[in-house]
Structures are given as C-alpha cells and as structure tokens.
mmCIF file of C-alpha atoms in Angstrom:
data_model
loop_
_atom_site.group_PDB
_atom_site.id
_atom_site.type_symbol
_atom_site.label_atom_id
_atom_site.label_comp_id
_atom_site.label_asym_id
_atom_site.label_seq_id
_atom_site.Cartn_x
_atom_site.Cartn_y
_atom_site.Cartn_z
ATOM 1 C CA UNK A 1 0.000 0.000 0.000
ATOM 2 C CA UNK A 2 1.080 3.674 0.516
ATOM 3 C CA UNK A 3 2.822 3.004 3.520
ATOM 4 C CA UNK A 4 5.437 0.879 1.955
ATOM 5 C CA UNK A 5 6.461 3.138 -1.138
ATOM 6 C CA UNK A 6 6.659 6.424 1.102
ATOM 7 C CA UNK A 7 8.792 4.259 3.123
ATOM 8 C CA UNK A 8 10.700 3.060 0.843
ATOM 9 C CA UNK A 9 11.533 6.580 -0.829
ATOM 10 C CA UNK A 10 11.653 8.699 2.171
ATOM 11 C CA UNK A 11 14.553 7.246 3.810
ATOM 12 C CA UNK A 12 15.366 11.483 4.469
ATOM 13 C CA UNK A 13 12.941 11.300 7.343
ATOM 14 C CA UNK A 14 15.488 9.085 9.850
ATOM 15 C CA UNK A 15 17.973 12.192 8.875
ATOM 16 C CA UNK A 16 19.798 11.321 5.591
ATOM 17 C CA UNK A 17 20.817 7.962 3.993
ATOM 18 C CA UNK A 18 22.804 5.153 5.460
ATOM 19 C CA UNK A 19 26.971 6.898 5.520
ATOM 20 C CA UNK A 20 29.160 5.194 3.064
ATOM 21 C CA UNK A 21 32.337 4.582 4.508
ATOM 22 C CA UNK A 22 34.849 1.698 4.573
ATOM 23 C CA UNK A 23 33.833 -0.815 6.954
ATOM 24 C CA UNK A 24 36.906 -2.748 6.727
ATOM 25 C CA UNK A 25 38.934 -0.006 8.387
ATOM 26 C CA UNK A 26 36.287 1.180 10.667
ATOM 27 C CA UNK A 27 36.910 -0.147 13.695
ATOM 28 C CA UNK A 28 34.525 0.655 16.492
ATOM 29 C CA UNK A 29 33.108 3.338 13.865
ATOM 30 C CA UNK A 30 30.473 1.032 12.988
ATOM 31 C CA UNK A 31 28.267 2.384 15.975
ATOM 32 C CA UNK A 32 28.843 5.803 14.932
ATOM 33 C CA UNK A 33 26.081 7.973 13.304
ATOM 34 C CA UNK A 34 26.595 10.221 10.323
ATOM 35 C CA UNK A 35 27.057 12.747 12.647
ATOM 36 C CA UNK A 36 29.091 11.447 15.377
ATOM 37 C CA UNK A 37 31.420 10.213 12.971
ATOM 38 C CA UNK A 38 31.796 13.968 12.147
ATOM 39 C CA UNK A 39 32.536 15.495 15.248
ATOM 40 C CA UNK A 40 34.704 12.951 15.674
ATOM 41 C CA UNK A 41 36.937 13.833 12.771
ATOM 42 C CA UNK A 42 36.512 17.303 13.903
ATOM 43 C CA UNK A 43 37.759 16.896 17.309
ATOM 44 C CA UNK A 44 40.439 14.512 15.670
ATOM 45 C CA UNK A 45 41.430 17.822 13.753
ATOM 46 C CA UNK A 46 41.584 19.955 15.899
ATOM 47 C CA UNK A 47 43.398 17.900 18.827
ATOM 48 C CA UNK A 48 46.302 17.898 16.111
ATOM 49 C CA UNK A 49 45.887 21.850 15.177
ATOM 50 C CA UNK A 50 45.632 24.029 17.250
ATOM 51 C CA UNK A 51 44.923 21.764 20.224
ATOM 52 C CA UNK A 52 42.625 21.542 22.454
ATOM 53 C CA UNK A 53 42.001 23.774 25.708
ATOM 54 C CA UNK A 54 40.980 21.843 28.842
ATOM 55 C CA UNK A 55 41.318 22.173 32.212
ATOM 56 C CA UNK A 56 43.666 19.689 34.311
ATOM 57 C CA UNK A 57 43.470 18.570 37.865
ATOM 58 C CA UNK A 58 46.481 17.325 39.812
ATOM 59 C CA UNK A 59 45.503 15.682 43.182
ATOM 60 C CA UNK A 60 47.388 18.978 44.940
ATOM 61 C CA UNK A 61 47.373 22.611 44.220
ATOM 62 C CA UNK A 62 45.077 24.274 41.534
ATOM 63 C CA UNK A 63 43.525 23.239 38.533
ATOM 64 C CA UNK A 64 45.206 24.706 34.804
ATOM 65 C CA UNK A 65 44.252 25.177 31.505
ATOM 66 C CA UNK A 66 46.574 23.714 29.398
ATOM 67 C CA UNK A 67 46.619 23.048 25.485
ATOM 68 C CA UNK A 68 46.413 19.405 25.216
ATOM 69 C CA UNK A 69 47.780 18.083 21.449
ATOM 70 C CA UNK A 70 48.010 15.260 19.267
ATOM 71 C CA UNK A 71 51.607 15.230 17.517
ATOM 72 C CA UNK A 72 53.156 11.892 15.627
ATOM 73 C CA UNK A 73 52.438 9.389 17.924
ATOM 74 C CA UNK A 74 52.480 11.194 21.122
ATOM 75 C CA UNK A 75 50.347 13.743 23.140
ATOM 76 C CA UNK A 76 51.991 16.978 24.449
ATOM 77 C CA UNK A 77 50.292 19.158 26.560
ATOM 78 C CA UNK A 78 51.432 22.447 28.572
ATOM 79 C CA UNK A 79 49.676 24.986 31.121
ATOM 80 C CA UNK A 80 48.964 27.964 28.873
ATOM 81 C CA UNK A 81 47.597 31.372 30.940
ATOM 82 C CA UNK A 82 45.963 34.378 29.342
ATOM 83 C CA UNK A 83 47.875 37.153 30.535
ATOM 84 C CA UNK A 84 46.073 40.176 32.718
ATOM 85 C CA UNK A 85 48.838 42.607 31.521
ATOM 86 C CA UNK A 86 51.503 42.422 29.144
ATOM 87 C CA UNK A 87 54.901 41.124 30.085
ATOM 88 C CA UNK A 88 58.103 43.085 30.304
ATOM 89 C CA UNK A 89 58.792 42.267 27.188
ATOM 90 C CA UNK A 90 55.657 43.525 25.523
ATOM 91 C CA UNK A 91 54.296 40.112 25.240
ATOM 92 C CA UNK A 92 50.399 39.984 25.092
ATOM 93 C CA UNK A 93 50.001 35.919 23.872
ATOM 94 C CA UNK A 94 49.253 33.605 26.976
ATOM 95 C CA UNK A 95 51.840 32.234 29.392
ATOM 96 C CA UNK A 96 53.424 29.077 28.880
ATOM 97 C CA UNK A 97 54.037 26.349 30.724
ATOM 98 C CA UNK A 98 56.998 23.841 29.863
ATOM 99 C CA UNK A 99 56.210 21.632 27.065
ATOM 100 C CA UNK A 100 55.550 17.809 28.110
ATOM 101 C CA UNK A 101 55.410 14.766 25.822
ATOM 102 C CA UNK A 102 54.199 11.546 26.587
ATOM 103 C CA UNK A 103 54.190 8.731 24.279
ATOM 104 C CA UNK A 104 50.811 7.472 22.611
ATOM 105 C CA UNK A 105 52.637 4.069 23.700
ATOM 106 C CA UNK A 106 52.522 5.222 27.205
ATOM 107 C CA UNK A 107 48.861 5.541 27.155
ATOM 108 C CA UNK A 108 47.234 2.810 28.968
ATOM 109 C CA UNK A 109 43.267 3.392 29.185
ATOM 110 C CA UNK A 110 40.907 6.503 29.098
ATOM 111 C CA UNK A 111 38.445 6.380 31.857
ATOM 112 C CA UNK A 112 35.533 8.522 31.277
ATOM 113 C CA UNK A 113 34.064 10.408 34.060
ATOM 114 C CA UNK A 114 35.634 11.075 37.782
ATOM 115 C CA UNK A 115 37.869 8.152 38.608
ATOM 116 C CA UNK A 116 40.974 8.780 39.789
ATOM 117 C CA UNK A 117 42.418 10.746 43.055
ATOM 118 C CA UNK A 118 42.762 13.484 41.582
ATOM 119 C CA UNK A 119 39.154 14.290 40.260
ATOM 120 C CA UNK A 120 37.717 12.926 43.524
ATOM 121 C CA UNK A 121 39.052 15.587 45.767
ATOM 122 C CA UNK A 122 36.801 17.597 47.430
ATOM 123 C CA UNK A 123 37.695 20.595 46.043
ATOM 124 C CA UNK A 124 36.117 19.167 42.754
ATOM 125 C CA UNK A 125 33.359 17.899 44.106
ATOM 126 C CA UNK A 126 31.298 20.674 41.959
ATOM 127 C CA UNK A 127 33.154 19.496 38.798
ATOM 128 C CA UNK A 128 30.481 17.457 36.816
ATOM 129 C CA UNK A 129 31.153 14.007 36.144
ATOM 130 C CA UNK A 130 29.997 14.665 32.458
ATOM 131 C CA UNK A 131 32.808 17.153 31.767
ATOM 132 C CA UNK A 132 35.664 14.770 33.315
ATOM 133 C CA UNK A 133 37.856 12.129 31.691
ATOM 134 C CA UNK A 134 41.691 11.095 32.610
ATOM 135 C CA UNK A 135 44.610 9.542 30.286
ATOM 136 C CA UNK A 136 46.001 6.913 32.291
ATOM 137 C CA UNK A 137 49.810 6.578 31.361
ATOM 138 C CA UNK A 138 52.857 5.354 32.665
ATOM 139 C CA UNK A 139 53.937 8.072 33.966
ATOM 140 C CA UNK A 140 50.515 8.558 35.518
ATOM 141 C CA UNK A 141 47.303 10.132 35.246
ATOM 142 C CA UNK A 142 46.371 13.166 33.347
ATOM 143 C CA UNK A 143 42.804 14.174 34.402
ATOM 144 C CA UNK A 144 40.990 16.956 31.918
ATOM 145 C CA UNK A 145 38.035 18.485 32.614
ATOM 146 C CA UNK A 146 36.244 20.026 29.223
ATOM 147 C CA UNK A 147 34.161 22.686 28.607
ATOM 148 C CA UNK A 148 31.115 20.875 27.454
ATOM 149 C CA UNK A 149 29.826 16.750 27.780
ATOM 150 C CA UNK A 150 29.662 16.353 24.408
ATOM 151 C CA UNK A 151 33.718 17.710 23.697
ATOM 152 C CA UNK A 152 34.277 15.268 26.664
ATOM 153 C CA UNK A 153 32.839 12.619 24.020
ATOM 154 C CA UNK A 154 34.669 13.478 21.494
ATOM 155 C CA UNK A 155 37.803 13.648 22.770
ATOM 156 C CA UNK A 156 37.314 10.037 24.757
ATOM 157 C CA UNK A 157 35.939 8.733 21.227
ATOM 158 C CA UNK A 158 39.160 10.061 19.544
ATOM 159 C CA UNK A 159 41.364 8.806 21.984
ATOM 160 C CA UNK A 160 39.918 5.732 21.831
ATOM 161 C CA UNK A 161 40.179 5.243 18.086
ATOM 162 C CA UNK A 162 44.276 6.120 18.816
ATOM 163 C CA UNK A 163 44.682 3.713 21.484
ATOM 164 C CA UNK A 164 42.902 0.818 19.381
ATOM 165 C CA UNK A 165 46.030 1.447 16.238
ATOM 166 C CA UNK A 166 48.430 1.732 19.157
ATOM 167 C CA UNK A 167 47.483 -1.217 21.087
ATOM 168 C CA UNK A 168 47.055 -3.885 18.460
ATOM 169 C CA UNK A 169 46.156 -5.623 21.497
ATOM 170 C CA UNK A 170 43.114 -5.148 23.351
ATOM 171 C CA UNK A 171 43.911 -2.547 25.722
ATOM 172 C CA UNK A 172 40.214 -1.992 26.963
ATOM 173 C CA UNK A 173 40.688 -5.189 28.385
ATOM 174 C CA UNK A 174 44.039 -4.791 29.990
ATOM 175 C CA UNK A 175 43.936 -5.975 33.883
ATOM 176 C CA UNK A 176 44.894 -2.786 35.385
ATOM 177 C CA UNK A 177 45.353 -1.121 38.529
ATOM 178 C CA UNK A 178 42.366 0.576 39.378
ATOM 179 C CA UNK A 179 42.491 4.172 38.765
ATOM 180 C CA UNK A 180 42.345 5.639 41.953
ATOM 181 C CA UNK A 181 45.782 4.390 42.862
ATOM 182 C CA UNK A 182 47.291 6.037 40.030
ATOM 183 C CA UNK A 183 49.682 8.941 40.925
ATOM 184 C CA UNK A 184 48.624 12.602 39.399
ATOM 185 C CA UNK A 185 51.381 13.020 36.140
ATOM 186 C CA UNK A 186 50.578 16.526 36.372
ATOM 187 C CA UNK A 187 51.840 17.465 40.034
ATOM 188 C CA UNK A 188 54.446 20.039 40.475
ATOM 189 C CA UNK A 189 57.658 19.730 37.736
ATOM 190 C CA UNK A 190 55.570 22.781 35.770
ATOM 191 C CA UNK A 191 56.189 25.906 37.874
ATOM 192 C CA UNK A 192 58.246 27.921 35.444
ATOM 193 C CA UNK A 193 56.290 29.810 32.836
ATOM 194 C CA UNK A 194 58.094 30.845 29.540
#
C-alpha cells in the first residue's frame, strides 16, 4: 500500500541515507552515526591543530588550563595562561608552561568520568562528572576536565580510536590497577612559565 512506497523513498525522514564509509577499516566506527562520525573527525582535527584547551586537575594545588595536542604518535600538553597585563617584554600571547610529551605508547586506558584521586578531591566535588575524563599513562594520570559533555565525548571517542592502532592488542581489556591508585602526572615539575 502507501505506507510501503513512502517508506521506501523517504529514507530522508530518519535524517539522511545510510553513511558510506569503509567498513573494513572502521573499527569501532560502525556504531557511529553520520554525525558522530563527524565530530569525531573534527575533534580529531583539531586535537592535532591548534589543540585543544581543557582544564587539568592534579591531586594537589590548583587546577590549569593547558593546550592538550596530538603530535606523531604522542600527546603533548602544557599549562597555557591568558595574561592580565603584558609582560616586560611587551608580550600579550598567553603564558606558557613547559612543554611535556608523553608517548601514545605510554597511554594505557581513558576512563571517562571522575575516577581517579585526583578528580575525587573535594575541592572538585562541583566538577560534573559529564565534563571529566583522565589519560592513564605510565607516567601517571592526566585528568581533563572540558568545557562541554559532548567535547568530553569526542575527545574520549578520539582517543579511543588512537589507542585501538596503538594497542594492536586489546587494551580496553588490559587488567589494570584501578584508577584511583594512580599517581597525578601533572603534580608540580611545571612551575616555570616561559
């Protein structure tokens, strides 16, 4: 009857036709809407140019913005400040932190939400869960707040998608410690601004 044939040519009403895409390469993509898939790629983007401004907790002293980035195959990240006055020098840009790197190799997991030490101190008890997520590495955890739930998202989602060509292995199953007894990477060691 009518039913079937509108069905059959609407197909616009669920919000566009199926996306074509490679399956073969898509990993974990499969789940992904149209649209997902695009701010996805557009958090992938800009995570490699210009970077990405979050907020990081240590489990002492106060929480920084810093400009977290994906180069090669590592992150870097640094405390960057927006200046009340210009320097000496005349400088208006924001302050700078020193420049760490840590390996995407380094990377163990990405927890999603308020897990570790650090984002369970009572000073953050206001911090929404939504907004949270750490990078748990080697050299310990790096715990980012973000300025909206749905950059949080992205940013796990892209990290994910990293970690999976990293880790040919299954590193969301790795047996690990559990998060909570992972050191802050981001104490101290990043008191002198450039």
């Amino acid at each position: 009857g009518r039913g079937s044939s509108a069905q059959y040519s609407g197909g616009t009403a669920s919000g566009g036709s199926a996306p074509v895409f490679d399956a073969s390469r898509a990993g974990n993509l499969l789940d992904l809407s149209p649209h997902e898939e695009i701010v996805i790629s557009a958090a992938m983007q800009q995570l490699r140019d210009p970077g990405v401004l979050v907020v990081a907790h240590g489990s002492k002293g106060k929480p920084k913005t810093v400009r977290l980035r994906l180069v090669e195959s590592a992150i870097s990240w640094r405390t960057e400040q927006q200046r009340k006055k210009p320097s000496q020098s005349g400088d208006t840009g924001p302050k700078l932190g020193k420049l760490h790197h840590v390996p995407l190799s380094h990377i163990l997991y990405v927890d999603v939400g308020k897990q570790t030490t650090a984002l369970r101190r009572v000073e953050n008890a206001a911090v929404s869960e939504d907004l949270c997520f750490s990078l748990l590495t080697k050299e310990g955890s790096l715990d980012l707040e973000c300025n909206s739930a749905r950059e949080r998202d992205a940013l796990v989602s892209c990290f994910s998608l990293v970690l999976d060509e990293v880790h040919a292995s299954n590193w969301r199953d790795v047996q690990r410690v559990p998060s909570s007894d992972m050191p802050s990477s981001f104490d101290g060691g990043d008191e002198q601004m450039v």
